[in-house]
XYZ file of C-alpha atoms in Angstrom:
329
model
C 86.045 91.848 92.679
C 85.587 92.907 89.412
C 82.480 94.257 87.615
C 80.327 92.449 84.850
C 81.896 90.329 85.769
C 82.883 90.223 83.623
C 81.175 88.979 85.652
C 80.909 87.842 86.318
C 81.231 87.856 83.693
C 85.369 87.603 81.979
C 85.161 84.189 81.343
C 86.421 80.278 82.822
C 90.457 79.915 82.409
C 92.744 77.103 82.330
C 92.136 73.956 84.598
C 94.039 73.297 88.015
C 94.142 69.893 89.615
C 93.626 69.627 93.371
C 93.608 66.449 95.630
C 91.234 65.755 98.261
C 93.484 62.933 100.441
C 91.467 62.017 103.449
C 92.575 59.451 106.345
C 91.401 55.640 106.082
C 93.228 53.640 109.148
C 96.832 53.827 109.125
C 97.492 55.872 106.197
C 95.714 57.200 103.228
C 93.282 54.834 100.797
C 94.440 54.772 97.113
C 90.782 55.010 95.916
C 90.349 58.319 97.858
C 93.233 60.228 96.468
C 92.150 61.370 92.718
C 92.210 64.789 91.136
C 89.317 67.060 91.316
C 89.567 69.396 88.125
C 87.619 72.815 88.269
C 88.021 75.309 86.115
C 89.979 78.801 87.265
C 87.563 81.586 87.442
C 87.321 85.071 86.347
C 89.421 87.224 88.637
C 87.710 89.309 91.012
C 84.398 87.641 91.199
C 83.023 86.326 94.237
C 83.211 82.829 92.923
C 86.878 83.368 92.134
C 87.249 84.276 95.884
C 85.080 81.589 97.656
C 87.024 79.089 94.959
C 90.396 80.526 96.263
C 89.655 80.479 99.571
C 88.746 76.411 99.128
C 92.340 76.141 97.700
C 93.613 77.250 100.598
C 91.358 75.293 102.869
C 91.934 72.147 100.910
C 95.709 72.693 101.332
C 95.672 73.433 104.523
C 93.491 69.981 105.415
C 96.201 68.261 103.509
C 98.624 69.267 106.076
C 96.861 68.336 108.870
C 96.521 64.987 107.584
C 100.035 64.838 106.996
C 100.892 65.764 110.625
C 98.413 63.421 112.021
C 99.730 60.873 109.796
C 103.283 61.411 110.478
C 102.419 60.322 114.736
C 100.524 57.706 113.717
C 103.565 56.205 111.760
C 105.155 56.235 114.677
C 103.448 53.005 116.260
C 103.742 51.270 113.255
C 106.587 48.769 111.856
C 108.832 49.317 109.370
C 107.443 48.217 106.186
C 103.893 49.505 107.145
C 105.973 52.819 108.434
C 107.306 52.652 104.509
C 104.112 52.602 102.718
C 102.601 55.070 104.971
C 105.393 57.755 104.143
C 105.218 57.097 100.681
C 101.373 58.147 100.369
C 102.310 60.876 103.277
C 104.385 62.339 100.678
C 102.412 62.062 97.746
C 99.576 63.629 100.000
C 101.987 66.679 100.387
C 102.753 67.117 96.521
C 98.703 67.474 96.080
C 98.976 69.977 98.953
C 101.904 71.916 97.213
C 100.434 71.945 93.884
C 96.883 73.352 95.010
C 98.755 76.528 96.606
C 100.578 76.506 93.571
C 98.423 79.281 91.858
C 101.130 80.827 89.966
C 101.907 78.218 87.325
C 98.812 78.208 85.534
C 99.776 76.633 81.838
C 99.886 79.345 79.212
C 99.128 82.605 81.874
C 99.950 85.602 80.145
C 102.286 87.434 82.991
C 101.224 90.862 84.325
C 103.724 93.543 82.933
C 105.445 95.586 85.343
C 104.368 98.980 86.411
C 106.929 100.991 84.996
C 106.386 99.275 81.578
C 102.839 100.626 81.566
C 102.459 104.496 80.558
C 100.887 107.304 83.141
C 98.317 110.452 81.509
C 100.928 113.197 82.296
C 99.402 116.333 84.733
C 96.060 113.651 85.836
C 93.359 116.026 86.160
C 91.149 114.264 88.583
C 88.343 116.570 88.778
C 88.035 116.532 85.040
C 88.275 112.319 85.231
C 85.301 112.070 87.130
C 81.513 111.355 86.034
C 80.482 108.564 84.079
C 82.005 106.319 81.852
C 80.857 103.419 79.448
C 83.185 100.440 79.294
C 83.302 99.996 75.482
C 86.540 97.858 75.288
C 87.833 95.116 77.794
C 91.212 93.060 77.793
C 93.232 90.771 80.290
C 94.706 87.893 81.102
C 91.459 86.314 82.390
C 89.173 87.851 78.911
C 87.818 85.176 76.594
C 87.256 85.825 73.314
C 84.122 83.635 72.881
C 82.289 85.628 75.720
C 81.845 89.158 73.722
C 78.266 88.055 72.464
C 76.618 87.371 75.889
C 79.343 89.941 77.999
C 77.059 93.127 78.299
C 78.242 96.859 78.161
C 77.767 98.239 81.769
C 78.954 101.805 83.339
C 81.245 103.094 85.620
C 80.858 106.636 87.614
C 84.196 108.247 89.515
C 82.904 110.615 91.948
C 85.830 112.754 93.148
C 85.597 113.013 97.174
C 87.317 115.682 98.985
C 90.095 113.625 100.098
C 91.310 112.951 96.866
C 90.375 109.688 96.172
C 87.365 108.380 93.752
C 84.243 106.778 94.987
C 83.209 104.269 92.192
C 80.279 102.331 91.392
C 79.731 99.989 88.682
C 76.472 99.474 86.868
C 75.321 96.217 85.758
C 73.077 94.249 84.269
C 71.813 91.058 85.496
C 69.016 89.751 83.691
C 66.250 92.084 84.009
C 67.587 93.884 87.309
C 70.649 96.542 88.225
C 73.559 95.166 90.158
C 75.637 98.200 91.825
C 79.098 97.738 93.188
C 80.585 99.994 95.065
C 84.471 100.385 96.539
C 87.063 102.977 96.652
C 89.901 104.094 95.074
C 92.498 105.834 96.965
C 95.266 108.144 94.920
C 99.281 107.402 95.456
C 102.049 109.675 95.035
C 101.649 109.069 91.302
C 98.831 111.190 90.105
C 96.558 109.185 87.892
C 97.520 105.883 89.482
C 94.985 104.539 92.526
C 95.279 101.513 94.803
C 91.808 99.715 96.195
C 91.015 101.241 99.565
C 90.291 98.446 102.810
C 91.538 96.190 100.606
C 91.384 93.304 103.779
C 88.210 92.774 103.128
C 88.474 91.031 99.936
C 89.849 87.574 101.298
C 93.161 86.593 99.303
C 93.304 89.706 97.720
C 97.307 91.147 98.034
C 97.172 94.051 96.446
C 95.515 96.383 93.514
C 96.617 98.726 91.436
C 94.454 101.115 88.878
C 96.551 103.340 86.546
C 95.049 105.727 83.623
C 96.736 105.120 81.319
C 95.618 107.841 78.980
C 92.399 110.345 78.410
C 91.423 113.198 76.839
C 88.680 113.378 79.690
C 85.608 114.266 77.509
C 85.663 111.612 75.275
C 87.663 108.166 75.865
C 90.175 106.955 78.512
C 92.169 103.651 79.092
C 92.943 102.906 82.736
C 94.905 99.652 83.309
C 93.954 98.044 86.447
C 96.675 95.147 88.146
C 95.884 92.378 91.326
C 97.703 89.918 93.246
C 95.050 87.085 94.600
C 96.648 83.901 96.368
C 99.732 84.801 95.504
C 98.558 85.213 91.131
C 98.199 88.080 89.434
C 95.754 89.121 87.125
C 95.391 92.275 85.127
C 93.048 93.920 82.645
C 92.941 97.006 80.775
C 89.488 99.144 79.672
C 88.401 101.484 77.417
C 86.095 103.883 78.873
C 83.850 106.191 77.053
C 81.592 109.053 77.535
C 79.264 107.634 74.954
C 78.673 104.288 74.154
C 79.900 104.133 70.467
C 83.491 105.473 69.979
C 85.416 105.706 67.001
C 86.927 102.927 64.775
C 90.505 104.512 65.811
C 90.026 104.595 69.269
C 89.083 101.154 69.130
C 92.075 100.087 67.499
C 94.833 102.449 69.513
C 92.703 100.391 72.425
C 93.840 96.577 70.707
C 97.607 98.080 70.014
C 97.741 99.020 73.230
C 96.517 95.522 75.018
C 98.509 93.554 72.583
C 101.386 95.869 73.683
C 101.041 94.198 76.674
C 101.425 90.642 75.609
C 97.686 90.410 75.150
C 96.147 88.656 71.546
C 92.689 88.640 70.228
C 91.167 86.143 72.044
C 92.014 88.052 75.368
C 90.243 91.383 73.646
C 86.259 91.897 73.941
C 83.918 94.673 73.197
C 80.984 94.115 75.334
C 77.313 94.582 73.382
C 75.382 97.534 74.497
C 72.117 96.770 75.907
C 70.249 98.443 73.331
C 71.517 96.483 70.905
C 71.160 93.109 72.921
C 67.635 93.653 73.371
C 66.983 94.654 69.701
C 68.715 90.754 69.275
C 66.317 89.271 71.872
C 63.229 90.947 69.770
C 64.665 90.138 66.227
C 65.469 85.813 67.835
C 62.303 86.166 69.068
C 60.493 87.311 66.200
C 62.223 84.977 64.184
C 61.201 81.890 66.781
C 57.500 83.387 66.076
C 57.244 83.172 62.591
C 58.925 79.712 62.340
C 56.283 78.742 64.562
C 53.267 80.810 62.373
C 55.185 78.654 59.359
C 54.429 75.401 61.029
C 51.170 76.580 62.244
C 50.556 77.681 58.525
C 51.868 74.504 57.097
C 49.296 72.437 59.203
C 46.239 74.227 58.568
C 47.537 73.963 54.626
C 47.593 70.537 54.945
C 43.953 70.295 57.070
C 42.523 72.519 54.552
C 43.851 69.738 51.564
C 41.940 67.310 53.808
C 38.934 69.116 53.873
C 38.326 69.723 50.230
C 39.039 66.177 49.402
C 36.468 64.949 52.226
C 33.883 67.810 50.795
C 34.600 66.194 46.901
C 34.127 62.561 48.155
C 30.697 63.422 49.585
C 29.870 65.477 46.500
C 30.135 62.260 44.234
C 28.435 59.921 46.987
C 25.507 62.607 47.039
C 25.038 63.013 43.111
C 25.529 58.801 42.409
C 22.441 59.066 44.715
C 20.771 61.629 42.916
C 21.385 59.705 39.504
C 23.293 62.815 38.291
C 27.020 61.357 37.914
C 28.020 57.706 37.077
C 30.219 56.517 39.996
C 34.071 57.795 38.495
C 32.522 61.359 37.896
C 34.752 64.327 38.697
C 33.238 66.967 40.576
């Protein structure tokens, strides 16, 4: 699972079609078997998860069906045996396409390990502490989510056994969401893999290489996973402040673009104080459009007032004798 998640943050990708067949008699009903789209979430997330895990479920169901539609057949006559084949088959194509997770349209491939560079002499003691995420990028990053995507923190705390305890700070609304896991070293130093990873249900494998640091100010780590049989990978730019330089920034979009990455996959989440200054200045600006209307009304009531105070002037002076009836006041 990844964090902010980016949220849950990174964003909805391409659609996927799954069928939902389900058994009416002696074979399948036509009006039953229709495409269900959703939309493929952000990788990592608990909702990408529970929505991969109903994949598999889904295709799994499928299968039954077909074997308990394959005996049924069996009692049947030819041309009913025919028809009942022929939506047994089409039942299985839904079946194969809904495990098929790895031909999402226009999915940016991950690059290979050895095509993605290592910090030479990793000094993990010096890695440690806690980082800003000022720049994210991968296959799964929108574009059009940067304005609402909020800047959260990661801390590495170095454990004795050589691998990093990290916890990842976010945001949600108006309360702190922690999320903790582990990050176990390889024989490469500087490159991790996610410890008890068989807890995270479909997840195959994950990979977290730094990519380069200079420890007290910036760092780009690369992180790589395998869910269902797709893989997914991001790269972020970590800081030990939360505004880094205009060329850091950019080595940061060279580098994701070196990966096959464009634009729209590159984000550079708000930070918070600058969110909430946003939030203050809409809703200042939502107050005095509504002190502007407010204003605008009483202008108007006030227009209606003098004009009821002149009319009863002139009635009370063509009483008096004092004005002939078209007097002005």
């Amino acid at each position: 699972m990844w964090a902010a998640g980016v949220s849950r943050r990174f964003g909805e990708g391409p659609l996927t079609t799954h069928f939902s067949p389900s058994p009416v008699g002696l074979g399948l009903s036509r009006s039953s078997w229709k495409p269900r789209m959703t939309a493929h979430p952000d990788w990592g997330t608990t909702d990408h998860i529970q929505s991969q895990m109903e994949h598999r479920d889904s295709a799994q169901g499928a299968l039954v069906t077909a074997r308990a539609a394959v005996r049924r057949t069996r009692l049947l006559g030819p041309a009913t045996m025919a028809l009942s084949l022929l939506w047994l088959g089409l039942t299985l194509l839904g079946a194969l396409q809904t495990q098929a997770q790895g031909t999402i349209p226009n999915w940016i491939p991950a690059p290979p390990l050895s095509k993605v560079p290592l910090q030479p002499n990793f000094q993990a003691d010096q890695f440690q502490g806690k980082w800003y995420v000022v720049g994210l990028a991968g296959n799964a990053v929108k574009k059009e989510e940067q304005g609402r995507f909020k800047m959260y923190t990661t801390t590495y705390e170095l454990k004795e056994d050589g691998s990093y305890n990290v916890i990842s700070t976010l945001l949600r609304g108006q309360l702190c969401d922690n999320w903790i896991r582990t990050f176990v070293p390889s024989l490469q130093p500087g490159q991790f893999k996610l410890g008890d990873i068989k807890k995270y249900s479909g997840l195959q494998s994950y990979v977290v290489r730094v990519v380069s640091t200079n420890y007290s100010q910036f760092a780009i780590v690369f992180f790589k996973k395998v869910s269902n049989n797709q893989e997914y990978f991001k790269t972020t730019l970590y800081g030990r402040t939360k505004v880094l330089s205009p060329e850091l920034k950019e080595n940061f979009v060279r580098f994701a673009k070196s990966l096959g990455l464009s634009d729209d996959n590159i984000i550079f989440p708000v930070a918070i104080e600058y969110a909430a200054i946003n939030s203050m200045l809409d809703q200042i600006n939502s107050c005095l459009d509504h002190l502007e209307e407010k204003n605008d009304h009483l202008h108007a009531r006030l227009q209606e007032l003098l004009e009821s105070n002149r009319q009863t002037r002139l009635e009370f002076q063509q009483q008096l004798g004092e004005a002939p009836s078209d007097a002005s006041p």
